[in-house]
Amino acid sequence: MVNSSYDGSDGQVSVDVSESAKRSHKDNNNADLQDHLVIFDTTLRDGEQAPGISLDPQEKLEIAEQLARLGVDYIEAGFPVSSQGDFDSVQAIARSIHGPAICGLSRTHVSDVDRCYEALRDADKSRIHVFISTSPEHMEYMLKMSPEQVLREVHTGVARAKEHLEDVEFSPQDATRTSVDFLFEVLNEAVLQGATTLNIPDTVGYGIPWDFGQLISRIRREIPGDYIISTHCHNDLGLATANSLAGVQSGARQVEVCINGIGERAGNAALEEVVMAVNIRSDQFPTVSTGINTEELARTSRLVSRLTGYPVQYNKAIVGRNAFAHEAGIHQHGVLSDRRTYEIIDAATVGQQGSQIVLGKHSGRHAFIDSLEKMGIHAHGDVINQAFRRFKDLADRKVEITEADLEAIIAEEIGMDVEEGYVLESLEVSGGTEGAARAKVVLSRSGSNQEATSEGNGMIDAACKAIEAATSTGAELAGFNVSSVTGGIDALGDVVIQLKSDNIKVSGKGVSTDVVEASARAYLAAVNRLIRAKNRTTHDYSTLTADTGP
Ligand code: KIV
Ligand code: ZN
């Protein structure tokens, strides 16, 4: 059982999760109490049920370790009776994760509950989560049970779980499409049998915030007992976060959430959204707080995305790559003066990079000059005016403006040549399970060809070493990331390589259906950037400008 206690001194909860949350059920009008909002993460159970996700036990363990660093209260690690693999994963997590309590899901059958307990028994703290469907649709077409039979199952399943553990959660699946009278009968039975958490699943994402909030309020008022209320909201109408927050406002003190909002169909409420809404709008949630270490949010999101293969949409709240990016001129001008003009969250508090200015057709002069300055180009007066006009023309035709584009524009305005880069003319690689991999590259630059060969630890390593041999930059590899742009066996591999030399760090990107070729292209793009960056540091643009003032 997870024990927690209110320390009584400063309105903050120490660790006793379920006790403080239960007290909120009883003392909900006492605004002096700061309740702990229990964060129940179900990424490894409901999240893993998303189509196409299949994590192996090692990957689940890696995610569980990161969830522990993030500071969640519960990790729902799986559904032990569903397969030997799930049982093993839950057991491995129960044995090695310390900090969060570990939870296993179970149907009401006695043998399922026993199997669930078996997987959890070595955990420091654990919970059994018993569920059964209660809506007419599910009882008639799925369970083929009458309401009376379902009620008996609730009795049996919860009572059995209680024989094993003090900490028992009960969920009436499809609660939001269940008649309120039957729902309350079932919930009462679960509390009588010892359930300490009543979870209210909006299984098909049918809830609307005010309606869902009222249901939670009624449960609090009308079901007597010592328990806390939990929300479990799916996102079929895009309302999972809103419904969870409405639940919290009405007295729920646990939210069931997934990283990046993954889960069945349209997914579950996103952990990062619920947590940050409670943090940022503490005026609306004055009596609750979470124990989440928010600086770990972006890292956790990236890990889950990488291991599940589910990309995070660019405009995803909190963790999307555009969550702190600004393109419109007025916005860019605002955040360059003070980020609070268009940002309600300090990016660093969620582990993201702060205010990123993205140059595009909506960008203004301020952002344009700022980008040049970040590249080490200090141009003024007519040069800037002309270059800005050229930039706007280009932006109308091209979606993304790269550093190389900017440099070409400005160099043309001041009448100097842009350093020409290397071009990959050909790449040949060989390798396999026997012997070293080999690569031969032919590069061209300013009309002449350079050729080099190298061996390596795998074909990617050999290709990158051959490019290094041909270009002699002396750079060292500072980062390598490969991801798939599209699905399927012929997916485009997207490689980003970072190189470091003399305190200059650059990155290059390459895309191809062949990851070795994508890697070679990324390496060469980084080499070209490095050469330009080094030349720039020895070149003072401002002396070449017709300087008529800033
Ligand atoms: O969505 C749902 O109803 C569930 C239950 C098992 C809690 O995931
Ligand atoms: Zn669910």
Coordinates of C-alpha atoms and ligand atoms in Angstrom, one line a residue:
M1 CA 0.0 0.0 0.0
V2 CA 1.3 3.5 -0.8
N3 CA 1.3 5.5 2.4
S4 CA 1.4 9.2 2.4
S5 CA 0.9 11.9 5.0
Y6 CA 0.1 15.5 5.2
D7 CA 2.9 17.2 7.2
G8 CA 0.5 19.9 8.4
S9 CA 3.1 22.6 8.5
D10 CA 3.2 24.4 5.2
G11 CA 0.2 23.1 3.3
Q12 CA 2.4 20.7 1.3
V13 CA 1.9 17.0 1.1
S14 CA 5.0 14.9 1.8
V15 CA 4.7 11.5 0.3
D16 CA 1.6 9.7 1.4
V17 CA -0.2 9.6 -1.9
S18 CA -3.4 7.8 -1.2
E19 CA -4.0 9.2 2.3
S20 CA -3.7 12.8 1.2
A21 CA -5.8 12.2 -1.8
K22 CA -8.5 10.4 0.2
R23 CA -8.6 13.3 2.6
S24 CA -9.4 15.6 -0.3
H25 CA -12.5 13.5 -0.8
K26 CA -13.6 14.2 2.7
D27 CA -12.3 17.7 3.3
N28 CA -12.8 19.1 -0.1
N29 CA -13.9 22.5 1.1
N30 CA -10.8 23.1 3.1
A31 CA -8.7 25.3 0.8
D32 CA -5.8 25.3 3.2
L33 CA -5.0 21.7 2.3
Q34 CA -2.7 21.2 -0.7
D35 CA -3.7 17.8 -2.1
H36 CA -1.4 15.6 -3.9
L37 CA -2.7 14.8 -7.3
V38 CA -1.8 11.2 -7.9
I39 CA -0.2 10.7 -11.4
F40 CA -1.0 7.2 -12.5
D41 CA 0.9 6.5 -15.7
T42 CA -0.5 3.9 -18.0
T43 CA 1.9 4.3 -21.0
L44 CA 3.1 0.7 -20.6
R45 CA -0.4 -0.7 -20.4
D46 CA -3.1 1.4 -22.2
G47 CA -0.4 3.3 -24.2
E48 CA 1.1 0.0 -25.4
Q49 CA -2.4 -1.0 -26.6
A50 CA -2.1 1.6 -29.4
P51 CA -2.2 0.0 -32.8
G52 CA 1.3 -1.0 -34.0
I53 CA 3.1 -0.6 -30.6
S54 CA 4.9 -3.6 -29.2
L55 CA 7.6 -3.0 -26.7
D56 CA 9.9 -5.7 -25.6
P57 CA 10.7 -6.2 -21.9
Q58 CA 14.0 -4.3 -22.0
E59 CA 12.3 -1.3 -23.7
K60 CA 9.5 -1.4 -21.1
L61 CA 12.1 -1.4 -18.3
E62 CA 13.9 1.6 -19.9
I63 CA 10.6 3.6 -20.1
A64 CA 9.7 2.6 -16.5
E65 CA 13.1 3.9 -15.3
Q66 CA 12.5 7.2 -17.0
L67 CA 9.0 7.4 -15.5
A68 CA 10.5 6.9 -12.1
R69 CA 12.9 9.8 -12.8
L70 CA 9.9 11.9 -14.0
G71 CA 8.4 11.3 -10.6
V72 CA 5.1 9.5 -11.4
D73 CA 3.3 8.0 -8.4
Y74 CA 2.1 4.8 -10.2
I75 CA 3.3 2.9 -13.2
E76 CA 0.7 0.6 -14.7
A77 CA 3.2 -1.9 -16.0
G78 CA 0.9 -4.3 -17.9
F79 CA -1.9 -6.9 -17.9
P80 CA -0.1 -10.0 -16.5
V81 CA -2.7 -12.6 -17.5
S82 CA -2.8 -11.4 -21.1
S83 CA 0.5 -13.1 -22.0
Q84 CA 3.7 -14.6 -20.6
G85 CA 5.6 -11.6 -22.0
D86 CA 3.4 -9.1 -20.2
F87 CA 3.7 -11.1 -17.0
D88 CA 7.5 -11.1 -17.3
S89 CA 7.6 -7.4 -18.0
V90 CA 5.4 -6.5 -15.0
Q91 CA 7.5 -8.8 -12.8
A92 CA 10.8 -7.3 -14.0
I93 CA 9.5 -3.8 -13.4
A94 CA 8.1 -4.7 -10.0
R95 CA 11.5 -6.1 -9.1
S96 CA 13.7 -3.3 -10.2
I97 CA 11.9 0.0 -10.1
H98 CA 11.9 1.9 -6.8
G99 CA 10.0 5.1 -6.1
P100 CA 6.7 4.7 -8.0
A101 CA 4.2 2.0 -7.0
I102 CA 3.8 -0.7 -9.6
C103 CA 0.3 -1.6 -10.8
G104 CA -1.0 -4.6 -12.8
L105 CA -4.4 -4.7 -14.5
S106 CA -6.7 -7.7 -14.0
R107 CA -10.1 -8.9 -14.9
T108 CA -12.4 -9.9 -12.1
H109 CA -11.7 -13.7 -12.4
V110 CA -10.0 -15.0 -9.3
S111 CA -7.3 -16.7 -11.3
D112 CA -6.5 -13.5 -13.2
V113 CA -6.3 -11.5 -9.9
D114 CA -3.9 -14.2 -8.5
R115 CA -1.7 -14.1 -11.6
C116 CA -1.6 -10.3 -11.3
Y117 CA -0.5 -10.5 -7.7
E118 CA 2.1 -13.1 -8.6
A119 CA 3.7 -10.6 -11.0
L120 CA 3.7 -7.8 -8.5
R121 CA 4.6 -9.6 -5.3
D122 CA 8.3 -8.5 -5.3
A123 CA 7.6 -4.8 -5.7
D124 CA 8.3 -2.3 -2.9
K125 CA 4.8 -0.9 -3.4
S126 CA 2.1 -2.3 -5.5
R127 CA -1.6 -2.1 -6.6
I128 CA -4.0 -4.4 -8.3
H129 CA -6.3 -2.7 -10.7
V130 CA -9.5 -4.8 -11.2
F131 CA -11.9 -3.9 -14.0
I132 CA -15.1 -5.0 -15.6
S133 CA -17.5 -3.5 -18.2
T134 CA -20.7 -1.9 -16.9
S135 CA -22.4 -0.3 -19.9
P136 CA -25.3 -2.0 -21.6
E137 CA -23.4 -2.3 -24.9
H138 CA -20.4 -4.0 -23.2
M139 CA -22.5 -6.2 -20.9
E140 CA -24.7 -7.5 -23.7
Y141 CA -22.4 -7.8 -26.7
M142 CA -19.0 -8.4 -25.1
L143 CA -19.4 -10.0 -21.6
K144 CA -22.8 -11.6 -22.4
M145 CA -23.7 -11.0 -18.7
S146 CA -26.6 -9.6 -16.9
P147 CA -26.1 -6.6 -14.5
E148 CA -26.6 -9.0 -11.6
Q149 CA -23.8 -11.2 -12.8
V150 CA -21.5 -8.2 -13.3
L151 CA -22.3 -7.0 -9.8
R152 CA -21.3 -10.5 -8.5
E153 CA -18.0 -10.3 -10.5
V154 CA -17.2 -7.0 -8.9
H155 CA -17.7 -8.5 -5.5
T156 CA -15.5 -11.5 -6.2
G157 CA -12.7 -9.7 -8.1
V158 CA -12.2 -6.8 -5.7
A159 CA -12.5 -9.0 -2.6
R160 CA -9.9 -11.3 -4.0
A161 CA -7.5 -8.5 -4.8
K162 CA -8.0 -7.2 -1.3
E163 CA -6.8 -10.5 0.1
H164 CA -3.5 -9.9 -1.6
L165 CA -3.0 -6.1 -1.2
E166 CA -4.3 -3.2 0.7
D167 CA -4.1 -0.9 -2.4
V168 CA -6.9 -1.9 -4.8
E169 CA -8.3 0.1 -7.7
F170 CA -11.6 -0.7 -9.4
S171 CA -12.7 0.5 -12.8
P172 CA -16.2 0.1 -14.3
Q173 CA -15.2 0.0 -17.9
D174 CA -17.3 2.3 -20.2
A175 CA -18.5 4.2 -17.1
T176 CA -19.7 7.2 -19.1
R177 CA -22.1 5.1 -21.1
T178 CA -23.4 3.3 -18.0
S179 CA -26.7 4.2 -16.4
V180 CA -25.9 6.2 -13.3
D181 CA -28.0 4.0 -11.0
F182 CA -26.1 0.8 -12.0
L183 CA -22.8 2.6 -12.0
F184 CA -23.4 3.7 -8.4
E185 CA -24.5 0.2 -7.4
V186 CA -21.3 -1.2 -8.8
L187 CA -19.1 1.5 -7.2
N188 CA -20.7 1.0 -3.8
E189 CA -20.0 -2.7 -4.1
A190 CA -16.4 -2.1 -4.9
V191 CA -16.0 0.2 -1.9
L192 CA -17.7 -2.3 0.3
Q193 CA -15.2 -5.0 -0.8
G194 CA -12.3 -2.6 0.0
A195 CA -11.4 -0.7 -3.2
T196 CA -9.3 2.3 -2.2
T197 CA -9.4 4.0 -5.7
L198 CA -12.5 4.3 -7.8
N199 CA -11.4 4.9 -11.4
I200 CA -14.0 6.3 -13.8
P201 CA -13.0 5.4 -17.3
D202 CA -14.3 7.4 -20.2
T203 CA -13.4 4.3 -22.3
V204 CA -14.7 5.6 -25.7
G205 CA -14.0 9.3 -25.2
Y206 CA -17.7 10.1 -25.0
G207 CA -17.5 12.6 -22.1
I208 CA -17.8 16.4 -22.3
P209 CA -16.0 18.3 -19.6
W210 CA -18.9 19.8 -17.6
D211 CA -20.9 16.5 -17.9
F212 CA -17.9 14.4 -16.8
G213 CA -17.2 16.9 -14.0
Q214 CA -20.7 16.6 -12.7
L215 CA -20.5 12.8 -12.7
I216 CA -17.3 13.0 -10.5
S217 CA -19.0 15.4 -8.2
R218 CA -22.0 13.1 -7.8
I219 CA -19.8 10.1 -7.0
R220 CA -18.1 12.1 -4.3
R221 CA -21.3 13.2 -2.8
E222 CA -23.3 10.0 -3.1
I223 CA -20.8 7.1 -2.6
P224 CA -19.8 6.9 1.0
G225 CA -16.4 5.4 2.0
D226 CA -12.7 5.8 2.2
Y227 CA -11.5 6.0 -1.4
I228 CA -10.1 8.4 -3.9
I229 CA -11.6 9.1 -7.3
S230 CA -9.6 8.7 -10.5
T231 CA -10.1 9.8 -14.1
H232 CA -9.2 7.7 -17.1
C233 CA -10.1 9.7 -20.2
H234 CA -9.8 8.7 -23.8
N235 CA -9.4 11.2 -26.6
D236 CA -11.9 10.2 -29.3
L237 CA -13.3 13.8 -29.3
G238 CA -10.0 15.4 -28.5
L239 CA -11.3 16.1 -25.0
A240 CA -9.2 13.7 -22.8
T241 CA -7.1 16.4 -21.2
A242 CA -10.1 18.8 -20.7
N243 CA -12.2 15.9 -19.2
S244 CA -9.4 14.9 -16.8
L245 CA -9.1 18.5 -15.6
A246 CA -12.8 18.8 -15.1
G247 CA -12.6 15.6 -13.0
V248 CA -9.8 17.1 -10.9
Q249 CA -11.8 20.3 -10.4
S250 CA -14.7 18.2 -9.2
G251 CA -12.6 16.3 -6.7
A252 CA -10.8 13.6 -8.5
R253 CA -7.3 13.2 -6.9
Q254 CA -5.8 10.7 -9.4
V255 CA -5.5 11.1 -13.2
E256 CA -4.6 8.2 -15.4
V257 CA -2.5 9.4 -18.3
C258 CA 0.0 8.4 -20.9
I259 CA 3.2 10.1 -22.2
N260 CA 2.5 11.8 -25.5
G261 CA -1.2 10.9 -25.1
I262 CA -0.7 7.5 -26.7
G263 CA -3.2 4.7 -26.2
E264 CA -6.1 2.9 -27.7
R265 CA -7.5 4.6 -30.9
A266 CA -7.1 8.4 -30.4
G267 CA -5.2 7.8 -27.2
N268 CA -5.4 8.7 -23.6
A269 CA -5.1 12.0 -21.7
A270 CA -1.5 13.2 -22.1
L271 CA 0.5 13.3 -18.9
E272 CA 2.5 16.3 -19.9
E273 CA -0.7 18.3 -20.7
V274 CA -2.6 17.5 -17.5
V275 CA 0.5 18.2 -15.3
M276 CA 1.4 21.4 -17.0
A277 CA -2.2 22.7 -17.0
V278 CA -2.4 22.1 -13.2
N279 CA 1.0 23.8 -12.8
I280 CA 0.5 26.8 -15.1
R281 CA -3.1 27.4 -14.0
S282 CA -2.6 26.9 -10.3
D283 CA -5.1 29.8 -9.9
Q284 CA -7.7 27.3 -11.2
F285 CA -6.4 24.3 -9.2
P286 CA -5.3 26.1 -6.0
T287 CA -5.5 23.0 -3.8
V288 CA -3.7 20.4 -5.9
S289 CA -0.1 19.8 -6.9
T290 CA 1.8 16.9 -8.5
G291 CA 5.2 15.5 -7.7
I292 CA 6.3 15.5 -11.3
N293 CA 9.8 16.7 -12.2
T294 CA 8.7 18.7 -15.2
E295 CA 12.2 19.2 -16.6
E296 CA 12.1 15.5 -17.5
L297 CA 9.0 15.8 -19.7
A298 CA 10.6 16.4 -23.0
R299 CA 13.2 13.7 -22.5
T300 CA 10.5 11.2 -21.5
S301 CA 8.4 12.1 -24.5
R302 CA 11.4 11.6 -26.9
L303 CA 12.2 8.2 -25.3
V304 CA 8.6 7.0 -25.6
S305 CA 8.4 8.2 -29.2
R306 CA 11.7 6.5 -30.1
L307 CA 10.8 3.2 -28.5
T308 CA 7.2 3.0 -29.7
G309 CA 7.9 4.4 -33.1
Y310 CA 5.0 6.8 -32.6
P311 CA 6.1 10.3 -33.8
V312 CA 5.1 13.3 -31.7
Q313 CA 3.1 15.7 -33.9
Y314 CA 5.0 18.9 -34.5
N315 CA 2.4 21.0 -32.9
K316 CA 1.8 18.8 -29.9
A317 CA 1.3 20.8 -26.7
I318 CA 4.3 20.9 -24.3
V319 CA 6.5 18.4 -26.1
G320 CA 6.0 19.0 -29.8
R321 CA 9.0 20.5 -31.7
N322 CA 7.0 23.6 -32.5
A323 CA 5.6 24.1 -29.0
F324 CA 8.1 27.0 -28.5
A325 CA 8.7 27.9 -32.2
H326 CA 7.5 31.3 -33.6
E327 CA 7.2 32.2 -37.2
A328 CA 4.9 35.2 -37.5
G329 CA 6.8 38.5 -37.5
I330 CA 4.8 40.1 -34.7
H331 CA 5.2 37.0 -32.5
Q332 CA 8.9 36.9 -33.2
H333 CA 9.4 40.5 -32.4
G334 CA 7.5 39.9 -29.1
V335 CA 9.4 36.9 -27.9
L336 CA 12.7 38.5 -28.9
S337 CA 11.8 41.4 -26.6
D338 CA 10.4 39.1 -23.8
R339 CA 9.4 35.5 -24.3
R340 CA 6.4 36.0 -22.0
T341 CA 4.6 38.0 -24.8
Y342 CA 3.7 34.8 -26.6
E343 CA 4.8 31.9 -24.3
I344 CA 2.9 30.9 -21.1
I345 CA 5.5 28.2 -20.2
D346 CA 9.3 28.7 -19.8
A347 CA 10.6 26.0 -22.2
A348 CA 13.3 25.0 -19.8
T349 CA 10.8 24.0 -17.1
V350 CA 9.6 21.2 -19.4
G351 CA 13.1 20.3 -20.7
Q352 CA 12.6 22.0 -24.1
Q353 CA 14.8 24.5 -25.9
G354 CA 13.5 28.0 -25.4
S355 CA 11.9 30.4 -28.0
Q356 CA 13.0 29.1 -31.3
I357 CA 12.7 31.6 -34.1
V358 CA 11.8 29.9 -37.4
L359 CA 12.4 31.9 -40.5
G360 CA 9.6 31.8 -43.0
K361 CA 7.4 34.0 -45.1
H362 CA 5.7 35.4 -42.0
S363 CA 9.0 36.5 -40.3
G364 CA 9.9 40.1 -39.8
R365 CA 13.1 42.1 -39.8
H366 CA 13.8 41.6 -36.2
A367 CA 13.9 37.9 -36.5
F368 CA 15.9 38.1 -39.8
I369 CA 18.6 40.2 -38.2
D370 CA 18.6 38.1 -35.0
S371 CA 19.2 34.9 -37.1
L372 CA 22.0 36.5 -39.0
E373 CA 23.6 37.6 -35.8
K374 CA 23.4 34.1 -34.3
M375 CA 25.2 32.9 -37.4
G376 CA 28.0 35.5 -36.7
I377 CA 26.9 37.8 -39.5
H378 CA 26.7 41.5 -38.5
A379 CA 25.4 43.4 -41.5
H380 CA 23.8 46.9 -41.4
G381 CA 22.0 49.6 -43.4
D382 CA 21.4 49.1 -47.1
V383 CA 22.8 45.6 -47.1
I384 CA 20.2 44.5 -44.5
N385 CA 17.4 46.3 -46.3
Q386 CA 18.3 44.7 -49.7
A387 CA 18.9 41.3 -48.1
F388 CA 15.7 41.4 -46.2
R389 CA 13.8 42.1 -49.5
R390 CA 15.5 39.1 -51.1
F391 CA 14.8 36.9 -48.1
K392 CA 11.0 37.8 -48.3
D393 CA 11.1 36.9 -52.1
L394 CA 12.7 33.6 -51.3
A395 CA 10.4 32.8 -48.4
D396 CA 7.4 33.2 -50.7
R397 CA 8.7 30.4 -52.8
K398 CA 10.4 28.2 -50.2
V399 CA 8.8 26.9 -47.0
E400 CA 11.9 26.5 -44.9
I401 CA 14.9 28.9 -45.1
T402 CA 18.1 27.3 -44.1
E403 CA 21.3 29.0 -42.8
A404 CA 22.9 28.3 -46.2
D405 CA 20.1 30.3 -47.9
L406 CA 20.6 33.2 -45.6
E407 CA 24.3 33.1 -46.1
A408 CA 24.0 33.0 -49.9
I409 CA 21.7 36.0 -49.8
I410 CA 23.8 38.2 -47.6
A411 CA 27.0 37.2 -49.4
E412 CA 25.5 38.2 -52.7
E413 CA 24.5 41.6 -51.3
I414 CA 28.0 42.3 -50.1
G415 CA 29.6 40.9 -53.3
M416 CA 31.5 38.0 -51.9
D417 CA 31.5 34.2 -52.7
V418 CA 29.9 31.7 -50.5
E419 CA 32.2 28.9 -49.7
E420 CA 31.4 26.0 -52.0
G421 CA 30.6 22.8 -50.3
Y422 CA 31.4 19.1 -51.1
V423 CA 28.9 17.1 -53.2
L424 CA 28.5 13.4 -52.8
E425 CA 29.2 12.0 -56.3
S426 CA 29.2 8.3 -55.4
L427 CA 29.2 5.9 -52.4
E428 CA 30.0 2.2 -52.5
V429 CA 29.8 0.1 -49.3
S430 CA 30.3 -3.5 -48.5
G431 CA 29.8 -5.4 -45.2
G432 CA 28.1 -8.2 -43.4
T433 CA 28.5 -10.5 -40.5
E434 CA 32.0 -11.5 -41.5
G435 CA 34.9 -9.1 -41.5
A436 CA 35.1 -5.4 -41.4
A437 CA 32.8 -3.1 -43.4
R438 CA 34.4 -1.0 -46.2
A439 CA 33.4 2.2 -48.0
K440 CA 34.6 4.2 -50.9
V441 CA 33.4 7.7 -51.5
V442 CA 33.9 10.1 -54.4
L443 CA 33.3 13.8 -53.5
S444 CA 33.5 16.8 -55.8
R445 CA 34.2 20.4 -54.8
S446 CA 34.9 23.4 -57.1
G447 CA 35.2 21.2 -60.1
S448 CA 37.6 18.6 -58.8
N449 CA 37.1 15.2 -57.4
Q450 CA 38.4 13.7 -54.2
E451 CA 38.2 9.9 -53.5
A452 CA 38.9 8.0 -50.3
T453 CA 38.3 4.6 -48.8
S454 CA 38.0 3.4 -45.3
E455 CA 37.1 0.4 -43.1
G456 CA 34.7 0.8 -40.2
N457 CA 32.7 -0.8 -37.5
G458 CA 29.7 -1.3 -39.7
M459 CA 28.8 0.3 -43.1
I460 CA 27.7 3.7 -41.6
D461 CA 30.9 4.0 -39.7
A462 CA 33.0 3.1 -42.8
A463 CA 31.1 5.6 -45.0
C464 CA 31.6 8.5 -42.4
K465 CA 35.3 7.6 -42.0
A466 CA 35.8 7.6 -45.8
I467 CA 34.2 11.1 -45.9
E468 CA 36.5 12.3 -43.1
A469 CA 39.5 10.9 -45.0
A470 CA 38.5 12.8 -48.1
T471 CA 37.8 16.1 -46.3
S472 CA 40.3 16.0 -43.4
T473 CA 38.2 18.3 -41.1
G474 CA 39.6 16.7 -38.0
A475 CA 36.1 16.8 -36.5
E476 CA 34.8 14.4 -34.0
L477 CA 31.3 12.9 -33.9
A478 CA 29.2 14.6 -31.2
G479 CA 25.8 13.0 -32.0
F480 CA 24.0 10.6 -34.2
N481 CA 20.3 10.1 -34.5
V482 CA 18.3 8.0 -37.0
S483 CA 14.6 8.0 -37.3
S484 CA 12.1 6.8 -39.9
V485 CA 10.2 9.6 -41.8
T486 CA 7.5 7.3 -43.1
G487 CA 6.3 3.7 -42.3
G488 CA 7.0 0.5 -44.2
I489 CA 10.0 -1.4 -45.3
D490 CA 10.9 1.3 -47.8
A491 CA 10.6 4.1 -45.2
L492 CA 12.8 7.1 -45.6
G493 CA 15.5 7.1 -43.0
D494 CA 16.2 10.6 -41.5
V495 CA 19.7 10.9 -40.1
V496 CA 21.0 13.8 -38.1
I497 CA 24.8 13.9 -37.4
Q498 CA 26.5 16.4 -35.1
L499 CA 30.2 17.2 -35.5
K500 CA 32.5 19.1 -33.2
S501 CA 35.8 20.8 -34.0
D502 CA 37.6 23.7 -32.2
N503 CA 34.6 24.5 -30.0
I504 CA 32.3 24.7 -33.1
K505 CA 29.4 22.3 -33.1
V506 CA 27.3 21.8 -36.3
S507 CA 24.7 19.4 -37.4
G508 CA 23.8 18.0 -40.8
K509 CA 20.8 16.1 -42.0
G510 CA 20.5 13.4 -44.7
V511 CA 17.4 11.6 -45.9
S512 CA 17.3 8.4 -48.1
T513 CA 15.6 5.1 -48.3
D514 CA 19.1 3.7 -47.5
V515 CA 20.2 4.6 -44.0
V516 CA 23.9 4.2 -44.9
E517 CA 23.4 6.8 -47.7
A518 CA 21.3 9.0 -45.4
S519 CA 24.2 8.9 -42.9
A520 CA 26.8 9.8 -45.5
R521 CA 24.7 12.7 -46.7
A522 CA 24.2 13.9 -43.1
Y523 CA 27.9 13.6 -42.4
L524 CA 28.8 15.6 -45.5
A525 CA 26.2 18.3 -44.8
A526 CA 27.7 18.7 -41.3
V527 CA 31.2 18.9 -42.9
N528 CA 30.1 21.6 -45.3
R529 CA 28.6 23.6 -42.4
L530 CA 31.7 23.2 -40.4
I531 CA 33.9 24.5 -43.2
R532 CA 31.5 27.5 -43.6
A533 CA 31.4 28.2 -39.8
K534 CA 35.2 28.1 -39.6
N535 CA 35.5 30.5 -42.5
R536 CA 33.0 32.8 -41.0
T537 CA 34.8 33.2 -37.8
T538 CA 37.8 34.5 -39.7
H539 CA 35.7 36.9 -41.8
D540 CA 34.2 40.2 -40.6
Y541 CA 31.2 41.0 -42.6
S542 CA 30.6 44.4 -41.1
T543 CA 33.7 45.8 -42.7
L544 CA 32.3 45.0 -46.1
T545 CA 28.9 46.7 -45.6
A546 CA 27.7 50.1 -46.6
D547 CA 27.1 50.9 -42.9
T548 CA 24.4 53.5 -42.6
G549 CA 23.5 52.6 -39.1
P550 CA 21.6 49.9 -37.4
Ligands
KIV1 O1 -10.3 2.6 -21.2 C1 -10.6 1.8 -20.3 O2 -11.8 1.6 -19.9 C2 -9.5 1.0 -19.6 C3 -9.8 0.3 -18.4 C4 -9.2 -1.0 -18.4 C5 -9.5 1.1 -17.2 O3 -8.4 1.1 -20.1
ZN2 ZN -8.3 3.0 -21.4

